[in-house]
mmCIF file of C-alpha atoms in Angstrom:
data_model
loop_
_atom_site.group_PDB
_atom_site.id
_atom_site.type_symbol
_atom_site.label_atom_id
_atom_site.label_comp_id
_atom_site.label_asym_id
_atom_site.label_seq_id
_atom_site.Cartn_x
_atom_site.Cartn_y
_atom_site.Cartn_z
ATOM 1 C CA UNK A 1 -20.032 6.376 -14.909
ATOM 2 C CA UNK A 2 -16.326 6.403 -14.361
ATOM 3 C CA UNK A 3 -13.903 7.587 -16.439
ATOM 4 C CA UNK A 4 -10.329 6.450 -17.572
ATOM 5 C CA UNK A 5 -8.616 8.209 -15.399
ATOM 6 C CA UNK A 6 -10.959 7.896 -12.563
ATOM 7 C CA UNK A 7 -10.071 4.204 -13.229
ATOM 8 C CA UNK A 8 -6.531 3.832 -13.748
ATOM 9 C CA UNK A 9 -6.302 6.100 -9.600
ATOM 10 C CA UNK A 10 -4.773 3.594 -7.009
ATOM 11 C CA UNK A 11 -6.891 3.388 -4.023
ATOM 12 C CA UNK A 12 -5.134 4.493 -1.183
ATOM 13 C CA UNK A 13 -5.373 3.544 2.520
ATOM 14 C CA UNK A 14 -4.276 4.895 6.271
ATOM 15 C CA UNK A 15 -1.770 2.641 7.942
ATOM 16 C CA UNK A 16 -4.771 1.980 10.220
ATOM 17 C CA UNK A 17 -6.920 0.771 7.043
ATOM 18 C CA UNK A 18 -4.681 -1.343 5.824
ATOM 19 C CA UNK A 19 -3.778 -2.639 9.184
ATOM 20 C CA UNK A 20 -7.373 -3.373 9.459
ATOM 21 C CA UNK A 21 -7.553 -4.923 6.493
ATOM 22 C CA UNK A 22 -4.830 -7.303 6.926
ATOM 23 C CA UNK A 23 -5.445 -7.869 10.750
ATOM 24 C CA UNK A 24 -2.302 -6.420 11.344
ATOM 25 C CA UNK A 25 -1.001 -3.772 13.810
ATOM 26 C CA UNK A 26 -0.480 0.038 12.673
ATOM 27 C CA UNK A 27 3.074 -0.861 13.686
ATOM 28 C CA UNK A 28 3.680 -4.194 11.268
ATOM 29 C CA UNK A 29 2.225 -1.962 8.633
ATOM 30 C CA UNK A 30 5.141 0.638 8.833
ATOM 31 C CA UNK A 31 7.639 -2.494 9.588
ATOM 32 C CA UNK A 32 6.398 -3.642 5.819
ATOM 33 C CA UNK A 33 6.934 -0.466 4.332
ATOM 34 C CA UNK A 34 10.048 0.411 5.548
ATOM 35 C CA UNK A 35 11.180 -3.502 4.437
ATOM 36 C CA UNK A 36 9.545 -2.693 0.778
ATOM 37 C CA UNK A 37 7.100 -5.124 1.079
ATOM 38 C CA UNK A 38 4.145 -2.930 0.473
ATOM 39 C CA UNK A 39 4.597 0.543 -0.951
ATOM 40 C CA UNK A 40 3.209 4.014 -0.208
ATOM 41 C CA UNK A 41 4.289 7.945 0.220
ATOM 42 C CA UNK A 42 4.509 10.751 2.738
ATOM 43 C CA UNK A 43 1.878 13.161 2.743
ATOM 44 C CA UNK A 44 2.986 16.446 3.536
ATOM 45 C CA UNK A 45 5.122 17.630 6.153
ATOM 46 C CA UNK A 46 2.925 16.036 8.846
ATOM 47 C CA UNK A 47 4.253 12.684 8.217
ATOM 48 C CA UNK A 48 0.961 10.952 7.257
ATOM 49 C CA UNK A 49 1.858 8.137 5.218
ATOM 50 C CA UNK A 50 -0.778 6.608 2.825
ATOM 51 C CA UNK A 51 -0.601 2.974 1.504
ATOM 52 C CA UNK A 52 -1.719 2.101 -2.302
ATOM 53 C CA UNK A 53 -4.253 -0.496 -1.884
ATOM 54 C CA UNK A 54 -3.450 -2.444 -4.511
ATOM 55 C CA UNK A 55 0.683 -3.590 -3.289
ATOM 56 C CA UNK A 56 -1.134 -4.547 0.091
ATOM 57 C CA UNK A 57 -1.430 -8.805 -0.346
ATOM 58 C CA UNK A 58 -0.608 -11.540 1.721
ATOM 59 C CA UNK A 59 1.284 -12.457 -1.496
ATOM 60 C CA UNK A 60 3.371 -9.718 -1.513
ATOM 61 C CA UNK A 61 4.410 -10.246 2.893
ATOM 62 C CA UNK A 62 5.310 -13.437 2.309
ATOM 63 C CA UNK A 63 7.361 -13.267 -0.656
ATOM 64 C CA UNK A 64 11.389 -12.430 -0.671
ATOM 65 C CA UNK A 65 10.540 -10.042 -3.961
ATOM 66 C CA UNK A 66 7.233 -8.580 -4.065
ATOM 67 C CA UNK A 67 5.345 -7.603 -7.203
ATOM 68 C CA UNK A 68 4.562 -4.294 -7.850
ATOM 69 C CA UNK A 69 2.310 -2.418 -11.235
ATOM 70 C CA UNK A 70 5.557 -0.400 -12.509
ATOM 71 C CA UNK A 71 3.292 2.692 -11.208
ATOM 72 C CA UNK A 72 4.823 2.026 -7.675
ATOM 73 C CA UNK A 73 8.681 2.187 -8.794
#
């Protein structure tokens, strides 16, 4: 049984996962981030970047604005 906060935790993905799960290359993945159409965070010093599921939609790579949860601000 999950709890509320277990809940309310974005899922977050590799740049290869999320690559993967569009069909996309590891590449167009960090082209989208760097443009702001998906959104995700450094981990560490070792530059590992991790995606939150939830901003990764076709929706959001084809529009001029994407929509984001106001968690991702």
């Amino acid at each position: 049984m999950e709890t509320q906060e277990q809940s309310s935790m974005p899922l977050l993905w590799t740049k290869k996962e999320a690559g993967a799960y569009l069909r996309k290359s590891v590449r167009s993945i960090s082209r989208y981030l760097a443009d702001g159409k998906i959104k995700g965070f450094k981990l560490g010093e070792n530059g590992d970047v991790l995606v939150y599921a939830e901003t990764v939609t076709e929706e959001n790579l084809n529009s001029i604005k994407p929509k984001f949860n106001n968690k991702f601000r």
